[in-house]
CSV table of C-alpha atoms in Angstrom, one decimal:
chain,number,residue,atom,x,y,z
Z,22,MET,CA,0.0,0.0,0.0
Z,23,PHE,CA,1.3,3.5,-0.9
Z,24,ASP,CA,1.2,6.2,1.8
Z,25,SER,CA,0.5,8.8,-0.9
Z,26,ALA,CA,-2.3,6.8,-2.6
Z,27,HIS,CA,-5.6,8.7,-3.1
Z,28,GLN,CA,-8.7,7.2,-1.7
Z,29,ALA,CA,-12.2,7.9,-3.2
Z,30,LYS,CA,-15.3,7.7,-1.1
Z,31,SER,CA,-18.9,7.9,-2.3
Z,32,ARG,CA,-22.0,8.8,-0.3
Z,33,LYS,CA,-25.8,8.5,-0.8
Z,34,SER,CA,-28.0,11.6,-0.8
Z,35,LEU,CA,-31.3,12.9,-2.0
Z,36,VAL,CA,-31.0,15.2,-5.1
Z,37,SER,CA,-33.9,17.1,-6.8
Z,38,ILE,CA,-34.0,17.8,-10.5
Z,39,ASP,CA,-33.3,21.5,-9.7
Z,40,SER,CA,-30.1,20.4,-7.9
Z,41,LEU,CA,-29.2,18.1,-10.7
Z,42,ARG,CA,-29.4,21.0,-13.2
Z,43,LYS,CA,-26.8,22.9,-11.1
Z,44,VAL,CA,-24.5,19.9,-10.9
Z,45,THR,CA,-24.5,19.2,-14.6
Z,46,THR,CA,-22.9,22.6,-15.3
Z,47,MET,CA,-19.8,21.1,-13.6
Z,48,LEU,CA,-20.0,17.6,-15.1
Z,49,PRO,CA,-19.6,17.8,-18.9
Z,50,GLY,CA,-19.1,14.1,-19.3
Z,51,LEU,CA,-22.4,12.9,-17.9
Z,52,LEU,CA,-25.7,12.1,-19.6
Z,53,VAL,CA,-27.8,14.0,-17.1
Z,54,LEU,CA,-28.7,16.9,-19.4
Z,55,PRO,CA,-30.8,14.8,-21.8
Z,56,ILE,CA,-32.5,13.0,-18.8
Z,57,LEU,CA,-33.5,16.3,-17.3
Z,58,SER,CA,-34.8,17.7,-20.6
Z,59,ILE,CA,-37.0,14.6,-21.2
Z,60,TYR,CA,-38.5,14.3,-17.7
Z,61,GLU,CA,-39.0,17.9,-16.9
Z,62,ASP,CA,-41.6,17.9,-19.7
Z,63,ALA,CA,-43.3,15.0,-17.9
Z,64,ALA,CA,-43.4,17.2,-14.8
Z,65,LEU,CA,-41.6,14.7,-12.6
Z,66,ASN,CA,-40.2,16.2,-9.4
Z,67,ARG,CA,-37.6,13.5,-8.8
Z,68,ILE,CA,-36.1,10.5,-10.5
Z,69,ARG,CA,-34.7,7.3,-9.1
Z,70,VAL,CA,-31.3,6.3,-10.4
Z,71,THR,CA,-30.0,2.8,-9.9
Z,72,GLY,CA,-26.9,3.0,-12.0
Z,73,GLY,CA,-25.2,5.0,-14.7
Z,74,PRO,CA,-24.7,4.5,-18.4
Z,75,ARG,CA,-21.2,4.2,-19.9
Z,76,PRO,CA,-20.0,7.4,-21.6
Z,77,GLY,CA,-21.2,7.4,-25.2
Z,78,ILE,CA,-24.3,5.3,-24.6
Z,79,ILE,CA,-27.9,6.6,-24.3
Z,80,ARG,CA,-30.5,4.0,-23.8
Z,81,SER,CA,-33.8,5.3,-25.1
Z,82,LYS,CA,-36.0,3.6,-22.5
Z,83,PHE,CA,-33.3,3.3,-19.9
Z,84,LYS,CA,-34.0,-0.4,-19.4
Z,85,SER,CA,-32.0,-1.9,-16.5
Z,86,VAL,CA,-30.1,1.3,-16.1
Z,87,TRP,CA,-32.5,4.1,-15.3
Z,88,THR,CA,-35.7,3.5,-13.2
Z,89,VAL,CA,-38.1,6.4,-13.4
Z,90,ALA,CA,-40.8,7.1,-10.9
Z,91,SER,CA,-43.3,9.9,-10.3
Z,92,GLY,CA,-43.8,11.9,-7.2
Z,93,ARG,CA,-41.2,12.4,-4.5
Z,94,THR,CA,-38.9,9.5,-5.4
Z,95,ALA,CA,-35.3,9.6,-4.0
Z,96,VAL,CA,-32.2,9.5,-6.0
Z,97,THR,CA,-30.1,6.8,-4.2
Z,98,GLY,CA,-26.4,6.5,-4.7
Z,99,LEU,CA,-26.3,9.3,-7.4
Z,100,LEU,CA,-24.2,11.8,-5.5
Z,101,GLY,CA,-21.3,9.4,-5.0
Z,102,TRP,CA,-21.4,8.4,-8.7
Z,103,LEU,CA,-21.4,12.0,-9.7
Z,104,VAL,CA,-18.4,12.8,-7.5
Z,105,VAL,CA,-16.4,9.9,-9.0
Z,106,ALA,CA,-17.3,10.9,-12.5
Z,107,MET,CA,-16.5,14.5,-11.9
Z,108,ALA,CA,-13.0,13.6,-10.6
Z,109,GLY,CA,-12.3,11.5,-13.7
Z,110,PHE,CA,-13.3,14.3,-16.1
Z,111,THR,CA,-11.4,16.9,-14.1
Z,112,ALA,CA,-8.3,14.9,-14.3
Z,113,ARG,CA,-8.7,14.2,-18.0
Z,114,GLY,CA,-9.5,17.8,-18.9
Z,115,ASP,CA,-6.6,19.6,-17.2
Z,116,GLY,CA,-3.7,21.3,-19.1
Z,117,PHE,CA,-1.4,18.3,-18.7
Z,118,ASP,CA,-3.8,16.0,-20.7
Z,119,ARG,CA,-4.3,18.6,-23.3
Z,120,LEU,CA,-0.6,18.7,-24.2
Z,121,GLU,CA,-0.1,16.8,-27.4
Z,122,GLY,CA,2.7,15.8,-29.7
Z,123,PRO,CA,3.1,19.2,-31.4
Z,124,ASP,CA,3.1,21.0,-28.0
Z,125,LEU,CA,5.8,18.7,-26.6
Z,126,GLY,CA,7.9,19.0,-29.8
Z,127,ALA,CA,7.8,22.8,-29.6
Z,128,ALA,CA,8.9,22.7,-25.9
Z,129,LEU,CA,12.1,20.8,-26.8
Z,130,ASN,CA,13.3,23.8,-28.8
Z,131,ASP,CA,12.0,26.4,-26.3
Z,132,PRO,CA,14.6,28.6,-24.5
Z,133,ALA,CA,13.0,27.5,-21.2
Z,134,ALA,CA,13.9,23.8,-21.8
Z,135,ARG,CA,17.1,22.3,-20.4
Z,136,LYS,CA,18.3,18.8,-21.4
Z,137,VAL,CA,20.0,16.9,-18.7
Z,138,GLN,CA,21.0,13.3,-17.9
Z,139,THR,CA,19.9,13.2,-14.3
Z,140,ALA,CA,17.9,15.2,-11.7
Z,141,THR,CA,16.7,14.6,-8.2
Z,142,LEU,CA,13.0,14.6,-7.4
Z,143,ALA,CA,13.7,17.5,-5.0
Z,144,GLU,CA,15.1,19.5,-8.0
Z,145,LEU,CA,12.0,18.7,-10.0
Z,146,ASP,CA,9.8,19.9,-7.2
Z,147,GLN,CA,11.6,23.2,-7.1
Z,148,LEU,CA,11.0,24.0,-10.8
Z,149,PRO,CA,8.2,26.5,-11.5
Z,150,ARG,CA,4.9,25.2,-12.5
Z,151,ALA,CA,4.6,25.0,-16.3
Z,152,LEU,CA,0.8,24.8,-16.4
Z,153,PRO,CA,-1.5,27.1,-14.4
Z,154,ASP,CA,-4.0,24.4,-13.6
Z,155,LEU,CA,-1.5,21.8,-12.5
Z,156,ARG,CA,0.2,22.0,-9.1
Z,157,SER,CA,2.8,19.3,-10.0
Z,158,THR,CA,6.0,19.7,-12.1
Z,159,VAL,CA,5.9,18.5,-15.7
Z,160,LEU,CA,8.9,16.4,-16.7
Z,161,LEU,CA,9.6,15.7,-20.4
Z,162,VAL,CA,11.7,12.8,-21.6
Z,163,GLN,CA,13.1,12.3,-25.1
Z,164,THR,CA,13.2,8.5,-25.6
Z,165,ASP,CA,15.9,6.4,-27.4
Z,166,GLN,CA,13.4,6.0,-30.3
Z,167,GLY,CA,12.9,9.8,-30.8
Z,168,ALA,CA,9.5,9.9,-29.1
Z,169,ILE,CA,8.5,12.5,-26.5
Z,170,SER,CA,6.9,11.7,-23.2
Z,171,ARG,CA,5.3,13.9,-20.6
Z,172,LEU,CA,5.3,12.8,-17.0
Z,173,VAL,CA,4.2,13.8,-13.5
Z,174,ILE,CA,6.4,12.1,-10.9
Z,175,SER,CA,6.5,12.3,-7.2
Z,176,SER,CA,8.3,10.6,-4.3
Z,177,ALA,CA,6.4,8.0,-2.4
Z,178,ARG,CA,6.9,5.3,0.2
Z,179,ARG,CA,5.8,1.7,0.0
Z,180,ARG,CA,5.4,-0.5,3.1
Z,181,LYS,CA,5.3,-4.2,2.7
Z,182,PRO,CA,1.8,-5.5,3.7
Z,183,GLY,CA,1.9,-7.1,7.1
Z,184,GLY,CA,5.6,-6.3,7.7
Z,185,ASP,CA,7.5,-4.2,10.1
Z,186,GLN,CA,10.3,-3.3,7.7
Z,187,LYS,CA,11.3,0.3,7.0
Z,188,PRO,CA,9.2,1.7,4.1
Z,189,LEU,CA,10.9,1.7,0.7
Z,190,THR,CA,11.3,5.0,-1.2
Z,191,VAL,CA,9.9,4.8,-4.8
Z,192,ALA,CA,9.3,7.2,-7.6
Z,193,MET,CA,5.6,7.3,-8.3
Z,194,VAL,CA,4.8,8.0,-11.9
Z,195,GLU,CA,1.4,9.6,-11.4
Z,196,ARG,CA,0.7,10.1,-15.1
Z,197,PHE,CA,2.5,9.8,-18.3
Z,198,ALA,CA,1.9,9.7,-22.1
Z,199,THR,CA,4.3,9.2,-24.9
Z,200,PHE,CA,3.9,10.5,-28.5
Z,201,ASP,CA,5.5,9.5,-31.7
Z,202,SER,CA,6.7,12.8,-33.0
Z,203,THR,CA,7.5,11.4,-36.4
Z,204,ALA,CA,3.8,10.4,-37.1
Z,205,ARG,CA,1.6,12.6,-39.2
Z,206,ALA,CA,-0.8,13.3,-36.3
Z,207,ALA,CA,1.7,12.9,-33.4
Z,208,ARG,CA,0.2,9.5,-32.5
Z,209,ARG,CA,0.1,8.5,-28.8
Z,210,THR,CA,2.0,5.3,-28.3
Z,211,ALA,CA,1.8,4.7,-24.6
Z,212,ALA,CA,0.1,6.1,-21.5
Z,213,GLY,CA,-0.3,5.1,-17.9
Z,214,SER,CA,-0.9,6.3,-14.3
Z,215,ASN,CA,0.0,5.4,-10.7
Z,216,LEU,CA,3.1,3.3,-11.8
Z,217,PRO,CA,5.7,2.8,-9.0
Z,218,LEU,CA,9.3,2.8,-10.1
Z,219,PHE,CA,11.5,0.9,-7.6
Z,220,ASP,CA,15.2,1.3,-7.1
Z,221,GLY,CA,17.2,0.3,-10.1
Z,222,PHE,CA,14.2,-0.5,-12.3
Z,223,HIS,CA,13.8,1.1,-15.7
Z,224,LEU,CA,10.7,2.5,-17.4
Z,225,ASP,CA,10.3,1.9,-21.1
Z,226,LEU,CA,8.3,5.0,-22.1
Z,227,ASP,CA,7.9,3.8,-25.7
Z,228,GLY,CA,6.1,0.7,-24.6
Z,229,GLY,CA,4.7,2.0,-21.3
Z,230,TYR,CA,6.0,-0.7,-18.9
Z,231,VAL,CA,8.7,-1.4,-16.3
Z,232,VAL,CA,11.7,-3.4,-17.6
Z,233,PRO,CA,15.0,-4.8,-16.2
Z,234,ALA,CA,18.1,-2.7,-16.5
Z,235,ASP,CA,19.4,-4.2,-19.7
Z,236,GLN,CA,16.1,-4.1,-21.7
Z,237,GLY,CA,16.2,-0.6,-23.2
Z,238,GLY,CA,14.5,1.5,-20.5
Z,239,ASP,CA,14.3,5.3,-21.1
Z,240,LEU,CA,14.2,6.3,-17.4
Z,241,TYR,CA,15.4,4.7,-14.1
Z,242,TYR,CA,15.3,5.6,-10.5
Z,243,ASP,CA,18.1,5.6,-7.8
Z,244,ALA,CA,16.4,5.4,-4.4
Z,245,LYS,CA,19.6,6.1,-2.4
Z,246,GLU,CA,19.9,9.6,-3.9
Z,247,ASN,CA,16.2,9.9,-4.8
Z,248,ARG,CA,17.3,10.7,-8.3
Z,249,LEU,CA,16.1,10.0,-11.8
Z,250,HIS,CA,18.5,9.1,-14.6
Z,251,ALA,CA,17.9,9.1,-18.4
Z,252,GLY,CA,18.7,5.8,-20.2
Z,253,PRO,CA,21.2,5.5,-23.1
Z,254,GLY,CA,20.3,7.8,-25.9
Z,255,CYS,CA,17.6,9.6,-23.8
Z,256,TRP,CA,17.3,13.0,-22.2
Z,257,LEU,CA,15.4,14.5,-19.3
Z,258,VAL,CA,14.0,17.9,-20.3
Z,259,LEU,CA,13.5,20.3,-17.4
Z,260,LEU,CA,11.4,23.4,-17.9
Z,261,ASP,CA,12.4,26.7,-16.2
Z,262,GLN,CA,9.2,28.3,-17.3
Z,263,SER,CA,6.1,27.5,-19.3
Z,264,PRO,CA,7.0,27.2,-23.0
Z,265,ALA,CA,5.3,29.8,-25.3
Z,266,ALA,CA,3.5,27.1,-27.3
Z,267,TRP,CA,1.9,25.7,-24.1
Z,268,THR,CA,0.4,29.1,-23.1
Z,269,ILE,CA,-1.5,29.1,-26.4
Z,270,SER,CA,-2.5,25.4,-26.4
Z,271,SER,CA,-3.6,25.0,-22.8
Z,272,SER,CA,-5.2,28.5,-22.5
Z,273,ASP,CA,-6.8,28.9,-25.9
Z,274,PRO,CA,-8.9,32.1,-25.7
Z,275,ASP,CA,-11.6,30.4,-27.9
Z,276,ALA,CA,-11.6,27.3,-25.8
Z,277,ALA,CA,-12.0,29.3,-22.6
Z,278,ARG,CA,-14.6,31.8,-23.9
Z,279,LYS,CA,-18.0,31.4,-22.4
Z,280,PRO,CA,-21.2,31.5,-24.6
Z,281,THR,CA,-23.3,34.6,-24.6
Z,282,PRO,CA,-26.3,34.7,-22.2
Z,283,GLY,CA,-29.9,34.1,-23.5
Z,284,ARG,CA,-31.2,31.8,-26.1
Z,285,LYS,CA,-30.1,33.7,-29.2
Z,286,VAL,CA,-27.0,32.0,-30.8
Z,287,VAL,CA,-24.2,34.0,-32.4
Z,288,PRO,CA,-21.2,32.5,-34.2
Z,289,GLN,CA,-18.9,33.0,-31.2
Z,290,ASP,CA,-21.1,30.7,-29.1
Z,291,PHE,CA,-19.7,27.7,-31.0
Z,292,ALA,CA,-16.2,28.4,-29.8
Z,293,GLY,CA,-15.0,26.2,-27.0
Z,294,ARG,CA,-13.7,22.8,-26.0
Z,295,PHE,CA,-16.2,19.9,-26.0
Z,296,ARG,CA,-16.2,16.3,-24.8
Z,297,TYR,CA,-17.2,14.3,-27.9
Z,298,PHE,CA,-19.0,11.0,-27.8
Z,299,GLY,CA,-19.9,9.1,-31.0
Z,300,ASP,CA,-21.6,5.9,-31.8
Z,301,GLY,CA,-19.3,2.9,-31.5
Z,302,GLY,CA,-17.1,4.3,-28.8
Z,303,PHE,CA,-15.5,7.0,-30.9
Z,304,ALA,CA,-14.7,9.7,-28.3
Z,305,GLY,CA,-12.3,12.5,-27.6
Z,306,VAL,CA,-11.9,16.3,-27.3
Z,307,LEU,CA,-13.4,18.5,-30.0
Z,308,THR,CA,-12.1,22.1,-30.0
Z,309,LEU,CA,-13.9,24.7,-32.1
Z,310,THR,CA,-12.6,28.1,-32.9
Z,311,VAL,CA,-14.3,31.1,-34.6
Z,312,ASP,CA,-12.4,34.0,-35.9
Z,313,ASP,CA,-13.5,37.6,-36.2
Z,314,GLN,CA,-15.0,36.9,-39.7
Z,315,GLY,CA,-17.1,34.1,-38.3
Z,316,GLU,CA,-15.0,31.4,-39.9
Z,317,LEU,CA,-15.1,28.0,-38.1
Z,318,GLY,CA,-11.9,26.0,-37.4
Z,319,GLY,CA,-10.6,23.6,-34.9
Z,320,SER,CA,-9.4,20.1,-34.2
Z,321,PHE,CA,-10.2,16.7,-32.6
Z,322,ARG,CA,-8.1,14.7,-30.3
Z,323,SER,CA,-8.8,11.0,-30.1
Z,324,ASP,CA,-9.1,9.3,-26.7
Z,325,ALA,CA,-8.1,6.1,-28.3
Z,326,ASN,CA,-4.6,7.0,-29.5
Z,327,GLY,CA,-4.1,10.6,-28.5
Z,328,ALA,CA,-3.7,11.8,-32.1
Z,329,THR,CA,-5.0,15.1,-33.2
Z,330,TYR,CA,-6.9,15.6,-36.5
Z,331,PRO,CA,-7.8,18.8,-38.2
Z,332,LEU,CA,-11.4,20.2,-38.6
Z,333,VAL,CA,-12.1,21.3,-42.2
Z,334,ASN,CA,-15.1,22.6,-44.2
Z,335,GLY,CA,-16.6,24.3,-41.2
Z,336,ARG,CA,-19.8,26.2,-41.8
Z,337,LEU,CA,-22.1,28.1,-39.4
Z,338,GLY,CA,-25.8,28.9,-39.6
Z,339,ASP,CA,-26.7,27.4,-43.0
Z,340,SER,CA,-30.3,26.5,-42.0
Z,341,ALA,CA,-30.5,28.2,-38.5
Z,342,PRO,CA,-28.3,30.3,-36.3
Z,343,ASN,CA,-27.5,27.3,-34.1
Z,344,HIS,CA,-26.7,25.0,-37.1
Z,345,ILE,CA,-23.2,23.8,-37.7
Z,346,THR,CA,-21.5,21.5,-40.3
Z,347,PHE,CA,-17.9,20.4,-40.3
Z,348,THR,CA,-15.6,17.5,-41.3
Z,349,LEU,CA,-12.8,15.7,-39.4
Z,350,GLU,CA,-9.9,14.6,-41.5
Z,351,LEU,CA,-9.0,11.2,-40.3
Z,352,PRO,CA,-6.0,9.2,-41.6
Z,353,ARG,CA,-8.0,7.2,-44.2
Z,354,ALA,CA,-11.5,8.7,-44.1
Z,355,ARG,CA,-13.5,11.9,-43.6
Z,356,LEU,CA,-16.1,12.1,-40.8
Z,357,GLU,CA,-18.8,14.6,-41.8
Z,358,HIS,CA,-20.9,16.2,-39.1
Z,359,ASP,CA,-24.3,18.0,-39.2
Z,360,ALA,CA,-25.4,19.3,-35.8
Z,361,HIS,CA,-27.2,21.9,-33.8
Z,362,LEU,CA,-26.1,23.8,-30.6
Z,363,TRP,CA,-28.7,23.6,-27.9
Z,364,THR,CA,-30.0,27.1,-27.3
Z,365,ASP,CA,-30.7,26.5,-23.6
Z,366,GLY,CA,-27.4,27.0,-22.0
Z,367,LYS,CA,-25.4,26.5,-25.2
Z,368,ALA,CA,-23.5,23.6,-23.6
Z,369,VAL,CA,-24.6,20.7,-25.8
Z,370,LEU,CA,-23.8,20.0,-29.5
Z,371,ALA,CA,-25.7,17.1,-31.0
Z,372,GLY,CA,-26.5,15.7,-34.4
Z,373,THR,CA,-25.4,13.1,-37.0
Z,374,ALA,CA,-21.9,12.0,-38.1
Z,375,ARG,CA,-21.5,10.4,-41.5
Z,376,LEU,CA,-18.6,8.1,-42.4
Z,377,GLN,CA,-18.6,6.7,-46.0
Z,378,ASP,CA,-22.4,7.3,-46.4
Z,379,ARG,CA,-23.1,5.5,-43.0
Z,380,PRO,CA,-24.9,7.9,-40.7
Z,381,SER,CA,-24.7,7.7,-36.9
Z,382,GLY,CA,-25.4,9.9,-33.9
Z,383,PHE,CA,-23.0,11.9,-31.7
Z,384,TYR,CA,-23.2,14.5,-29.0
Z,385,ALA,CA,-20.6,16.8,-27.4
Z,386,LEU,CA,-20.7,18.5,-24.0
Z,387,ARG,CA,-18.9,21.8,-23.4
Z,388,GLU,CA,-16.0,21.7,-20.9
Z,389,GLU,CA,-16.1,24.6,-18.4
């Protein structure tokens, strides 16, 4: 058991529909908004929830997942489920997770970057925070295969279960992701979290696993000095300040812009960052930008491989002010979208996606 391990607790509570509406403004990844819209029309005061759907799945009749009752029915177990889901989406949506291959590649050539062969965890902790919404230090590693990895590492202690021995000091890799910088879309090759690195063991960042000392690891840990070392042909990259490219990527003015109040939709209301869920498990982060001339642009980052794909042929307001069409340029296909922005709150984008003349549904929820 790790002394620094996080523990999640859930509690049961009663939540009214009005309370749920307030909570959903903080939980972009949940399917509560469609539920509220449907059952408010039915004038239900409360709903009973016995479970939660997996992201990307809406069951039309909510069989075996949602149980609906009229009158003053309690919502049991919902609050704990919301807290757990909110924690997951918060972690996934911070500046660290939005750093992709192009951002990492730009950081290597930034004046703020220093390439070294070794550094103690204390030295890493003293570096300035490179991202405004992340309290931990970001470490970059250039692997022996030319890939770039971003990591958050901290010192932790592990005590043998049931033993009285002195706790071992380990390097806890809280999060990491590796990108192939030579790929067209900076494909993500490996990712992981909560990975302990024991004394003398090596971490192969290209594959995402711990290996013995002679098996081509990119990073290893010396517990005696509480120090990290780069493997042969690798570099640790320390950041003395936030690289210029990161300031633009993680704090995109369009992504942070809030929609205008009221139900009237203007072109700038489409700008922002959305959690995208498509039929068949296709999911990721959709970023929409709108320039001063009302031209639509943006990109899509896949959850499956971390690659980023451009948005092309964006058009606004063809049939209605809240109407939008755009295409995602995938490696071997084009995914065409036709959707509408919900006028109430302007936080939901929903419509159809067409891949090689095969239509399917999608929805996207605005990230705050």
